[in-house]
Amino acid sequence: MEHRAPVDMLRFYGGDIRERTDDGKVAFGKSSKDTLCGDNEAYRTLNALLFDGYENEKERIFKEKKKLKPVFIERLDETLAIYTGVFSMMCLQKEKNISAVKVKRVDRQASLNAYQKSFTGSFVACTKGAYDTEFAEKNNVILLEVEIPKESPSVDFQQFLSGNEYSNYIEQEVLLPPFLPLEIEEKPLNLKEKKIRDMHKKPPVGKYLLRTGNFPDYRNEITASKDELYERLMRDKEEAAACLQSMNEGNWEDEYQNYIKWKEDLHNYLKLVYSDLWYGENTNE
């Protein structure tokens, strides 16, 4: 991916793959044909890489029949730039001092395991509008209401992008980062919410209220340096990409321990990068 500003990374994560001129303007009618830049569902792979283990991959590939893209591992520097650019936009929103908001999301029940660990497992896309039934095409859905205080990192697409700049403007999207602490509380479904249907035409299996907290300074927890982690990520990325492709081909008998370890290094690397962005560069590293 050619050098782009953080706002372009935010657009791309949101599914806008239209080509742009050097000054960032949309080249209308042209979408990228590149295997990475042309993936309008890049968030599937980007998010799967942020979950622990490989159960999320199994859910998406095996149950929902959505293959993930090893190219995001093979072209790791570009992927890291996307992750970093999106979080940079959350830091800009921090400077805007946006007030607390309450948003909604249709999610898969399998994601509940991550929320019950009291952290977001990946980026979490929500809407300021009503529950979007288009996103209910998942295996066993749950409904989320999310309370985001102004001290929690998030980014409101509509605060930075106009309808002309962003193809999915009407989704009223608000994005939360991975690795963010939260509290979870089960809530009852109302009659309207019970009419939402998942990919199997079944109603939601539950509803939950999430309250997000402050982003931790992970530099106080992770002993490895960013340089060490980056070196390991680059060294082992080809094997990790091969593992993901093997999953795409339906090979679930392997445990993929090296892939899991590679993802752990990815998470720790991003936690350090995000801590530097949120709290200021750590000059002692």
PDB file of C-alpha atoms in Angstrom:
ATOM      1  CA  MET A   1       0.000   0.000   0.000  1.00  0.00           C
ATOM      2  CA  GLU A   2       1.494   3.324  -1.045  1.00  0.00           C
ATOM      3  CA  HIS A   3       2.003   5.867   1.721  1.00  0.00           C
ATOM      4  CA  ARG A   4      -1.325   7.219   2.897  1.00  0.00           C
ATOM      5  CA  ALA A   5      -2.446   9.367   5.803  1.00  0.00           C
ATOM      6  CA  PRO A   6      -4.072   7.761   8.868  1.00  0.00           C
ATOM      7  CA  VAL A   7      -7.505   8.898   7.677  1.00  0.00           C
ATOM      8  CA  ASP A   8      -7.021   6.810   4.525  1.00  0.00           C
ATOM      9  CA  MET A   9      -6.266   3.776   6.704  1.00  0.00           C
ATOM     10  CA  LEU A  10      -9.525   4.451   8.530  1.00  0.00           C
ATOM     11  CA  ARG A  11     -11.430   4.599   5.238  1.00  0.00           C
ATOM     12  CA  PHE A  12      -9.824   1.366   4.102  1.00  0.00           C
ATOM     13  CA  TYR A  13     -10.670  -0.452   7.349  1.00  0.00           C
ATOM     14  CA  GLY A  14     -14.257   0.712   6.868  1.00  0.00           C
ATOM     15  CA  GLY A  15     -14.432  -0.926   3.436  1.00  0.00           C
ATOM     16  CA  ASP A  16     -13.836   2.026   1.105  1.00  0.00           C
ATOM     17  CA  ILE A  17     -11.364   0.705  -1.513  1.00  0.00           C
ATOM     18  CA  ARG A  18     -11.784   3.459  -4.098  1.00  0.00           C
ATOM     19  CA  GLU A  19      -8.516   4.624  -5.600  1.00  0.00           C
ATOM     20  CA  ARG A  20      -7.329   8.087  -4.673  1.00  0.00           C
ATOM     21  CA  THR A  21      -5.178  10.751  -6.258  1.00  0.00           C
ATOM     22  CA  ASP A  22      -1.874  11.809  -4.722  1.00  0.00           C
ATOM     23  CA  ASP A  23      -3.634  14.589  -2.799  1.00  0.00           C
ATOM     24  CA  GLY A  24      -6.092  12.079  -1.287  1.00  0.00           C
ATOM     25  CA  LYS A  25      -9.153  12.873  -3.399  1.00  0.00           C
ATOM     26  CA  VAL A  26     -11.395  10.059  -4.635  1.00  0.00           C
ATOM     27  CA  ALA A  27     -10.874   8.895  -8.210  1.00  0.00           C
ATOM     28  CA  PHE A  28     -14.575   8.161  -8.751  1.00  0.00           C
ATOM     29  CA  GLY A  29     -15.426   4.937 -10.531  1.00  0.00           C
ATOM     30  CA  LYS A  30     -12.059   3.334  -9.793  1.00  0.00           C
ATOM     31  CA  SER A  31     -11.530   0.688  -7.125  1.00  0.00           C
ATOM     32  CA  SER A  32      -8.207  -0.874  -6.287  1.00  0.00           C
ATOM     33  CA  LYS A  33      -7.538  -4.288  -7.851  1.00  0.00           C
ATOM     34  CA  ASP A  34      -4.625  -5.009  -5.529  1.00  0.00           C
ATOM     35  CA  THR A  35      -5.029  -8.204  -3.462  1.00  0.00           C
ATOM     36  CA  LEU A  36      -4.592  -6.248  -0.218  1.00  0.00           C
ATOM     37  CA  CYS A  37      -5.764  -2.725  -1.042  1.00  0.00           C
ATOM     38  CA  GLY A  38      -8.717  -4.068  -3.054  1.00  0.00           C
ATOM     39  CA  ASP A  39     -10.204  -6.146  -0.227  1.00  0.00           C
ATOM     40  CA  ASN A  40     -13.383  -4.335   0.837  1.00  0.00           C
ATOM     41  CA  GLU A  41     -13.792  -6.833   3.686  1.00  0.00           C
ATOM     42  CA  ALA A  42     -10.248  -6.450   4.975  1.00  0.00           C
ATOM     43  CA  TYR A  43     -11.617  -5.998   8.495  1.00  0.00           C
ATOM     44  CA  ARG A  44     -12.372  -9.748   8.622  1.00  0.00           C
ATOM     45  CA  THR A  45      -8.714 -10.703   8.371  1.00  0.00           C
ATOM     46  CA  LEU A  46      -7.435  -7.677  10.302  1.00  0.00           C
ATOM     47  CA  ASN A  47      -9.730  -8.513  13.215  1.00  0.00           C
ATOM     48  CA  ALA A  48      -9.102 -12.261  13.159  1.00  0.00           C
ATOM     49  CA  LEU A  49      -5.378 -11.629  13.592  1.00  0.00           C
ATOM     50  CA  LEU A  50      -6.091  -9.658  16.774  1.00  0.00           C
ATOM     51  CA  PHE A  51      -7.913 -12.457  18.627  1.00  0.00           C
ATOM     52  CA  ASP A  52      -6.040 -14.963  20.776  1.00  0.00           C
ATOM     53  CA  GLY A  53      -5.692 -18.536  19.500  1.00  0.00           C
ATOM     54  CA  TYR A  54      -7.386 -19.523  16.252  1.00  0.00           C
ATOM     55  CA  GLU A  55     -11.017 -20.077  17.278  1.00  0.00           C
ATOM     56  CA  ASN A  56     -12.018 -16.815  15.619  1.00  0.00           C
ATOM     57  CA  GLU A  57     -10.479 -18.008  12.366  1.00  0.00           C
ATOM     58  CA  LYS A  58     -12.418 -21.253  12.684  1.00  0.00           C
ATOM     59  CA  GLU A  59     -15.655 -19.362  13.276  1.00  0.00           C
ATOM     60  CA  ARG A  60     -15.192 -17.144  10.228  1.00  0.00           C
ATOM     61  CA  ILE A  61     -13.731 -19.721   7.831  1.00  0.00           C
ATOM     62  CA  PHE A  62     -15.354 -23.003   8.847  1.00  0.00           C
ATOM     63  CA  LYS A  63     -18.786 -21.855  10.058  1.00  0.00           C
ATOM     64  CA  GLU A  64     -19.390 -18.622   8.135  1.00  0.00           C
ATOM     65  CA  LYS A  65     -17.533 -19.734   4.972  1.00  0.00           C
ATOM     66  CA  LYS A  66     -15.509 -16.497   4.799  1.00  0.00           C
ATOM     67  CA  LYS A  67     -11.913 -17.168   3.820  1.00  0.00           C
ATOM     68  CA  LEU A  68      -9.265 -14.931   5.358  1.00  0.00           C
ATOM     69  CA  LYS A  69      -6.389 -13.377   3.434  1.00  0.00           C
ATOM     70  CA  PRO A  70      -2.796 -14.518   4.111  1.00  0.00           C
ATOM     71  CA  VAL A  71      -1.607 -11.490   2.098  1.00  0.00           C
ATOM     72  CA  PHE A  72      -2.134  -9.374   5.221  1.00  0.00           C
ATOM     73  CA  ILE A  73       0.588 -11.438   6.913  1.00  0.00           C
ATOM     74  CA  GLU A  74       2.817 -11.678   3.840  1.00  0.00           C
ATOM     75  CA  ARG A  75       2.764  -7.881   3.438  1.00  0.00           C
ATOM     76  CA  LEU A  76       3.103  -7.267   7.136  1.00  0.00           C
ATOM     77  CA  ASP A  77       4.557  -3.757   7.000  1.00  0.00           C
ATOM     78  CA  GLU A  78       1.468  -2.558   5.153  1.00  0.00           C
ATOM     79  CA  THR A  79      -0.800  -4.294   7.648  1.00  0.00           C
ATOM     80  CA  LEU A  80       1.036  -2.720  10.583  1.00  0.00           C
ATOM     81  CA  ALA A  81       0.588   0.663   8.909  1.00  0.00           C
ATOM     82  CA  ILE A  82      -3.183   0.053   8.758  1.00  0.00           C
ATOM     83  CA  TYR A  83      -3.372  -0.939  12.427  1.00  0.00           C
ATOM     84  CA  THR A  84      -1.271   2.074  13.424  1.00  0.00           C
ATOM     85  CA  GLY A  85      -3.115   4.529  11.189  1.00  0.00           C
ATOM     86  CA  VAL A  86      -6.532   3.573  12.555  1.00  0.00           C
ATOM     87  CA  PHE A  87      -5.405   3.959  16.152  1.00  0.00           C
ATOM     88  CA  SER A  88      -3.762   7.291  15.285  1.00  0.00           C
ATOM     89  CA  MET A  89      -7.217   8.550  14.307  1.00  0.00           C
ATOM     90  CA  MET A  90      -8.464   7.570  17.761  1.00  0.00           C
ATOM     91  CA  CYS A  91      -5.704   9.712  19.247  1.00  0.00           C
ATOM     92  CA  LEU A  92      -6.883  12.644  17.124  1.00  0.00           C
ATOM     93  CA  GLN A  93     -10.399  12.155  18.456  1.00  0.00           C
ATOM     94  CA  LYS A  94      -8.936  12.302  21.975  1.00  0.00           C
ATOM     95  CA  GLU A  95      -7.686  15.796  21.150  1.00  0.00           C
ATOM     96  CA  LYS A  96     -11.182  16.768  19.970  1.00  0.00           C
ATOM     97  CA  ASN A  97     -12.488  15.937  23.481  1.00  0.00           C
ATOM     98  CA  ILE A  98     -15.637  14.284  22.130  1.00  0.00           C
ATOM     99  CA  SER A  99     -18.304  13.690  24.792  1.00  0.00           C
ATOM    100  CA  ALA A 100     -19.461  10.240  25.885  1.00  0.00           C
ATOM    101  CA  VAL A 101     -21.557   8.265  23.381  1.00  0.00           C
ATOM    102  CA  LYS A 102     -23.725   5.137  23.363  1.00  0.00           C
ATOM    103  CA  VAL A 103     -23.611   2.906  20.288  1.00  0.00           C
ATOM    104  CA  LYS A 104     -24.847  -0.492  19.082  1.00  0.00           C
ATOM    105  CA  ARG A 105     -23.441  -3.585  17.398  1.00  0.00           C
ATOM    106  CA  VAL A 106     -24.628  -6.960  16.075  1.00  0.00           C
ATOM    107  CA  ASP A 107     -21.918  -9.484  16.936  1.00  0.00           C
ATOM    108  CA  ARG A 108     -21.310 -13.231  16.962  1.00  0.00           C
ATOM    109  CA  GLN A 109     -21.760 -15.260  20.141  1.00  0.00           C
ATOM    110  CA  ALA A 110     -18.191 -16.563  19.750  1.00  0.00           C
ATOM    111  CA  SER A 111     -16.941 -13.005  20.395  1.00  0.00           C
ATOM    112  CA  LEU A 112     -18.600 -13.070  23.793  1.00  0.00           C
ATOM    113  CA  ASN A 113     -15.693 -15.121  25.149  1.00  0.00           C
ATOM    114  CA  ALA A 114     -13.371 -12.188  24.457  1.00  0.00           C
ATOM    115  CA  TYR A 115     -15.691  -9.626  26.050  1.00  0.00           C
ATOM    116  CA  GLN A 116     -16.066 -11.816  29.132  1.00  0.00           C
ATOM    117  CA  LYS A 117     -12.280 -11.607  29.581  1.00  0.00           C
ATOM    118  CA  SER A 118     -12.958  -7.891  30.187  1.00  0.00           C
ATOM    119  CA  PHE A 119     -11.146  -6.670  27.063  1.00  0.00           C
ATOM    120  CA  THR A 120     -11.967  -6.033  23.415  1.00  0.00           C
ATOM    121  CA  GLY A 121     -10.367  -8.795  21.367  1.00  0.00           C
ATOM    122  CA  SER A 122     -10.104  -6.759  18.160  1.00  0.00           C
ATOM    123  CA  PHE A 123     -11.348  -3.533  16.627  1.00  0.00           C
ATOM    124  CA  VAL A 124     -15.068  -3.266  17.375  1.00  0.00           C
ATOM    125  CA  ALA A 125     -17.224  -1.425  14.835  1.00  0.00           C
ATOM    126  CA  CYS A 126     -20.475   0.006  16.210  1.00  0.00           C
ATOM    127  CA  THR A 127     -23.163   2.338  14.928  1.00  0.00           C
ATOM    128  CA  LYS A 128     -24.835   5.442  16.323  1.00  0.00           C
ATOM    129  CA  GLY A 129     -27.982   4.281  14.519  1.00  0.00           C
ATOM    130  CA  ALA A 130     -30.235   1.230  14.909  1.00  0.00           C
ATOM    131  CA  TYR A 131     -29.017  -2.375  14.851  1.00  0.00           C
ATOM    132  CA  ASP A 132     -27.992  -3.103  11.263  1.00  0.00           C
ATOM    133  CA  THR A 133     -29.565  -6.409  10.198  1.00  0.00           C
ATOM    134  CA  GLU A 134     -27.109  -6.620   7.297  1.00  0.00           C
ATOM    135  CA  PHE A 135     -24.441  -7.467   9.860  1.00  0.00           C
ATOM    136  CA  ALA A 136     -26.558 -10.228  11.408  1.00  0.00           C
ATOM    137  CA  GLU A 137     -25.410 -12.712   8.736  1.00  0.00           C
ATOM    138  CA  LYS A 138     -23.234 -14.443  11.330  1.00  0.00           C
ATOM    139  CA  ASN A 139     -23.322 -17.678  13.294  1.00  0.00           C
ATOM    140  CA  ASN A 140     -25.389 -17.205  16.493  1.00  0.00           C
ATOM    141  CA  VAL A 141     -25.610 -13.430  16.948  1.00  0.00           C
ATOM    142  CA  ILE A 142     -25.719 -11.302  20.072  1.00  0.00           C
ATOM    143  CA  LEU A 143     -26.684  -7.633  20.364  1.00  0.00           C
ATOM    144  CA  LEU A 144     -24.430  -5.128  22.084  1.00  0.00           C
ATOM    145  CA  GLU A 145     -25.005  -1.680  23.521  1.00  0.00           C
ATOM    146  CA  VAL A 146     -21.714   0.083  24.227  1.00  0.00           C
ATOM    147  CA  GLU A 147     -21.188   3.068  26.527  1.00  0.00           C
ATOM    148  CA  ILE A 148     -18.002   4.928  25.560  1.00  0.00           C
ATOM    149  CA  PRO A 149     -16.828   7.655  27.971  1.00  0.00           C
ATOM    150  CA  LYS A 150     -14.738  10.445  26.465  1.00  0.00           C
ATOM    151  CA  GLU A 151     -11.545   9.117  28.099  1.00  0.00           C
ATOM    152  CA  SER A 152     -11.789   5.813  26.147  1.00  0.00           C
ATOM    153  CA  PRO A 153     -10.107   5.689  22.710  1.00  0.00           C
ATOM    154  CA  SER A 154     -12.561   5.489  19.815  1.00  0.00           C
ATOM    155  CA  VAL A 155     -13.127   7.181  16.486  1.00  0.00           C
ATOM    156  CA  ASP A 156     -16.360   8.446  14.956  1.00  0.00           C
ATOM    157  CA  PHE A 157     -16.021   8.193  11.168  1.00  0.00           C
ATOM    158  CA  GLN A 158     -18.412  11.092  10.664  1.00  0.00           C
ATOM    159  CA  GLN A 159     -16.218  13.400  12.758  1.00  0.00           C
ATOM    160  CA  PHE A 160     -13.418  13.123  10.189  1.00  0.00           C
ATOM    161  CA  LEU A 161     -15.042  12.093   6.897  1.00  0.00           C
ATOM    162  CA  SER A 162     -17.793  13.583   4.762  1.00  0.00           C
ATOM    163  CA  GLY A 163     -20.235  11.665   2.604  1.00  0.00           C
ATOM    164  CA  ASN A 164     -18.161  12.525  -0.474  1.00  0.00           C
ATOM    165  CA  GLU A 165     -14.978  11.219   1.125  1.00  0.00           C
ATOM    166  CA  TYR A 166     -16.311   7.963   2.538  1.00  0.00           C
ATOM    167  CA  SER A 167     -18.509   5.449   0.728  1.00  0.00           C
ATOM    168  CA  ASN A 168     -20.016   3.969   3.924  1.00  0.00           C
ATOM    169  CA  TYR A 169     -20.864   7.285   5.590  1.00  0.00           C
ATOM    170  CA  ILE A 170     -24.503   6.314   6.239  1.00  0.00           C
ATOM    171  CA  GLU A 171     -23.419   3.494   8.570  1.00  0.00           C
ATOM    172  CA  GLN A 172     -22.729   6.131  11.277  1.00  0.00           C
ATOM    173  CA  GLU A 173     -19.785   4.035  12.387  1.00  0.00           C
ATOM    174  CA  VAL A 174     -17.849   4.402  15.631  1.00  0.00           C
ATOM    175  CA  LEU A 175     -14.781   2.205  16.044  1.00  0.00           C
ATOM    176  CA  LEU A 176     -13.198   0.930  19.263  1.00  0.00           C
ATOM    177  CA  PRO A 177      -9.621  -0.374  19.446  1.00  0.00           C
ATOM    178  CA  PRO A 178      -8.419  -3.821  20.480  1.00  0.00           C
ATOM    179  CA  PHE A 179      -6.944  -4.401  23.955  1.00  0.00           C
ATOM    180  CA  LEU A 180      -9.399  -1.974  25.594  1.00  0.00           C
ATOM    181  CA  PRO A 181     -10.726  -2.811  29.106  1.00  0.00           C
ATOM    182  CA  LEU A 182     -14.473  -3.104  29.513  1.00  0.00           C
ATOM    183  CA  GLU A 183     -17.234  -4.201  31.860  1.00  0.00           C
ATOM    184  CA  ILE A 184     -20.062  -6.434  30.618  1.00  0.00           C
ATOM    185  CA  GLU A 185     -23.651  -6.801  31.819  1.00  0.00           C
ATOM    186  CA  GLU A 186     -26.407  -9.000  30.357  1.00  0.00           C
ATOM    187  CA  LYS A 187     -29.649  -7.230  29.368  1.00  0.00           C
ATOM    188  CA  PRO A 188     -33.090  -8.479  28.213  1.00  0.00           C
ATOM    189  CA  LEU A 189     -34.064  -8.456  24.529  1.00  0.00           C
ATOM    190  CA  ASN A 190     -37.138  -6.423  23.614  1.00  0.00           C
ATOM    191  CA  LEU A 191     -39.725  -7.604  21.075  1.00  0.00           C
ATOM    192  CA  LYS A 192     -38.199  -5.665  18.173  1.00  0.00           C
ATOM    193  CA  GLU A 193     -34.736  -7.029  18.904  1.00  0.00           C
ATOM    194  CA  LYS A 194     -36.049 -10.600  18.963  1.00  0.00           C
ATOM    195  CA  LYS A 195     -37.086 -10.189  15.301  1.00  0.00           C
ATOM    196  CA  ILE A 196     -33.463  -9.825  14.131  1.00  0.00           C
ATOM    197  CA  ARG A 197     -32.272 -13.031  12.428  1.00  0.00           C
ATOM    198  CA  ASP A 198     -28.806 -14.571  12.098  1.00  0.00           C
ATOM    199  CA  MET A 199     -27.432 -16.550   9.135  1.00  0.00           C
ATOM    200  CA  HIS A 200     -29.533 -19.537  10.241  1.00  0.00           C
ATOM    201  CA  LYS A 201     -32.718 -17.401  10.542  1.00  0.00           C
ATOM    202  CA  LYS A 202     -32.574 -17.661  14.327  1.00  0.00           C
ATOM    203  CA  PRO A 203     -33.101 -14.725  16.757  1.00  0.00           C
ATOM    204  CA  PRO A 204     -30.237 -13.278  18.840  1.00  0.00           C
ATOM    205  CA  VAL A 205     -29.081 -15.527  21.665  1.00  0.00           C
ATOM    206  CA  GLY A 206     -28.567 -12.596  24.040  1.00  0.00           C
ATOM    207  CA  LYS A 207     -28.002  -8.889  24.582  1.00  0.00           C
ATOM    208  CA  TYR A 208     -25.198  -7.217  26.548  1.00  0.00           C
ATOM    209  CA  LEU A 209     -24.207  -3.770  27.756  1.00  0.00           C
ATOM    210  CA  LEU A 210     -20.489  -2.971  27.503  1.00  0.00           C
ATOM    211  CA  ARG A 211     -18.815  -0.071  29.310  1.00  0.00           C
ATOM    212  CA  THR A 212     -15.328   0.766  28.105  1.00  0.00           C
ATOM    213  CA  GLY A 213     -12.473   2.017  30.267  1.00  0.00           C
ATOM    214  CA  ASN A 214      -9.127   3.782  29.948  1.00  0.00           C
ATOM    215  CA  PHE A 215      -6.522   2.360  27.598  1.00  0.00           C
ATOM    216  CA  PRO A 216      -3.763   0.665  29.655  1.00  0.00           C
ATOM    217  CA  ASP A 217      -0.128   1.673  29.335  1.00  0.00           C
ATOM    218  CA  TYR A 218       1.110  -1.724  28.216  1.00  0.00           C
ATOM    219  CA  ARG A 219       4.729  -0.564  28.391  1.00  0.00           C
ATOM    220  CA  ASN A 220       4.470  -1.318  32.105  1.00  0.00           C
ATOM    221  CA  GLU A 221       3.637  -4.975  31.365  1.00  0.00           C
ATOM    222  CA  ILE A 222       5.528  -6.079  28.237  1.00  0.00           C
ATOM    223  CA  THR A 223       9.233  -6.749  28.731  1.00  0.00           C
ATOM    224  CA  ALA A 224      10.205  -7.312  25.085  1.00  0.00           C
ATOM    225  CA  SER A 225      11.036  -4.235  23.011  1.00  0.00           C
ATOM    226  CA  LYS A 226       9.229  -3.224  19.831  1.00  0.00           C
ATOM    227  CA  ASP A 227      12.401  -3.971  17.878  1.00  0.00           C
ATOM    228  CA  GLU A 228      12.601  -7.526  19.246  1.00  0.00           C
ATOM    229  CA  LEU A 229       8.957  -8.202  18.526  1.00  0.00           C
ATOM    230  CA  TYR A 230       9.140  -6.708  15.039  1.00  0.00           C
ATOM    231  CA  GLU A 231      12.155  -8.866  14.194  1.00  0.00           C
ATOM    232  CA  ARG A 232      10.317 -12.034  15.263  1.00  0.00           C
ATOM    233  CA  LEU A 233       7.181 -11.048  13.379  1.00  0.00           C
ATOM    234  CA  MET A 234       9.090 -10.506  10.150  1.00  0.00           C
ATOM    235  CA  ARG A 235      11.176 -13.661  10.611  1.00  0.00           C
ATOM    236  CA  ASP A 236       8.158 -15.946  11.059  1.00  0.00           C
ATOM    237  CA  LYS A 237       5.531 -14.262   8.885  1.00  0.00           C
ATOM    238  CA  GLU A 238       5.802 -16.709   5.975  1.00  0.00           C
ATOM    239  CA  GLU A 239       5.049 -19.666   8.253  1.00  0.00           C
ATOM    240  CA  ALA A 240       2.138 -17.777   9.834  1.00  0.00           C
ATOM    241  CA  ALA A 241       0.728 -16.972   6.379  1.00  0.00           C
ATOM    242  CA  ALA A 242       1.022 -20.641   5.396  1.00  0.00           C
ATOM    243  CA  CYS A 243      -0.896 -21.634   8.528  1.00  0.00           C
ATOM    244  CA  LEU A 244      -3.726 -19.257   7.684  1.00  0.00           C
ATOM    245  CA  GLN A 245      -3.893 -20.618   4.145  1.00  0.00           C
ATOM    246  CA  SER A 246      -4.019 -24.151   5.563  1.00  0.00           C
ATOM    247  CA  MET A 247      -7.050 -23.102   7.626  1.00  0.00           C
ATOM    248  CA  ASN A 248      -8.682 -21.683   4.493  1.00  0.00           C
ATOM    249  CA  GLU A 249      -8.280 -25.157   2.973  1.00  0.00           C
ATOM    250  CA  GLY A 250     -10.144 -26.748   5.892  1.00  0.00           C
ATOM    251  CA  ASN A 251      -7.231 -28.303   7.752  1.00  0.00           C
ATOM    252  CA  TRP A 252      -8.330 -28.054  11.370  1.00  0.00           C
ATOM    253  CA  GLU A 253      -6.542 -31.129  12.723  1.00  0.00           C
ATOM    254  CA  ASP A 254      -3.351 -29.135  13.414  1.00  0.00           C
ATOM    255  CA  GLU A 255      -2.963 -27.056  16.560  1.00  0.00           C
ATOM    256  CA  TYR A 256      -1.099 -24.216  14.798  1.00  0.00           C
ATOM    257  CA  GLN A 257       0.988 -23.405  17.860  1.00  0.00           C
ATOM    258  CA  ASN A 258       3.551 -21.413  15.870  1.00  0.00           C
ATOM    259  CA  TYR A 259       0.746 -19.338  14.362  1.00  0.00           C
ATOM    260  CA  ILE A 260      -0.670 -18.668  17.829  1.00  0.00           C
ATOM    261  CA  LYS A 261       2.755 -17.611  19.111  1.00  0.00           C
ATOM    262  CA  TRP A 262       3.208 -15.333  16.097  1.00  0.00           C
ATOM    263  CA  LYS A 263      -0.112 -13.654  16.871  1.00  0.00           C
ATOM    264  CA  GLU A 264       0.944 -13.146  20.504  1.00  0.00           C
ATOM    265  CA  ASP A 265       4.000 -11.256  19.272  1.00  0.00           C
ATOM    266  CA  LEU A 266       1.759  -9.200  16.957  1.00  0.00           C
ATOM    267  CA  HIS A 267      -0.529  -8.284  19.855  1.00  0.00           C
ATOM    268  CA  ASN A 268       2.355  -7.293  22.117  1.00  0.00           C
ATOM    269  CA  TYR A 269       3.948  -5.222  19.366  1.00  0.00           C
ATOM    270  CA  LEU A 270       0.697  -3.345  18.736  1.00  0.00           C
ATOM    271  CA  LYS A 271       0.095  -2.837  22.459  1.00  0.00           C
ATOM    272  CA  LEU A 272       3.474  -1.086  22.687  1.00  0.00           C
ATOM    273  CA  VAL A 273       2.827   0.985  19.559  1.00  0.00           C
ATOM    274  CA  TYR A 274      -0.615   2.005  20.801  1.00  0.00           C
ATOM    275  CA  SER A 275       0.701   2.879  24.261  1.00  0.00           C
ATOM    276  CA  ASP A 276       3.299   5.176  22.688  1.00  0.00           C
ATOM    277  CA  LEU A 277       0.615   6.818  20.556  1.00  0.00           C
ATOM    278  CA  TRP A 278      -1.868   7.253  23.409  1.00  0.00           C
ATOM    279  CA  TYR A 279       0.508   8.317  26.178  1.00  0.00           C
ATOM    280  CA  GLY A 280       3.449   9.728  24.239  1.00  0.00           C
ATOM    281  CA  GLU A 281       6.600   8.107  22.908  1.00  0.00           C
ATOM    282  CA  ASN A 282       8.551   6.146  25.498  1.00  0.00           C
ATOM    283  CA  THR A 283      11.982   7.765  25.373  1.00  0.00           C
ATOM    284  CA  ASN A 284      13.518   5.151  27.679  1.00  0.00           C
ATOM    285  CA  GLU A 285      13.214   2.316  25.127  1.00  0.00           C
TER     286      GLU A 285
END
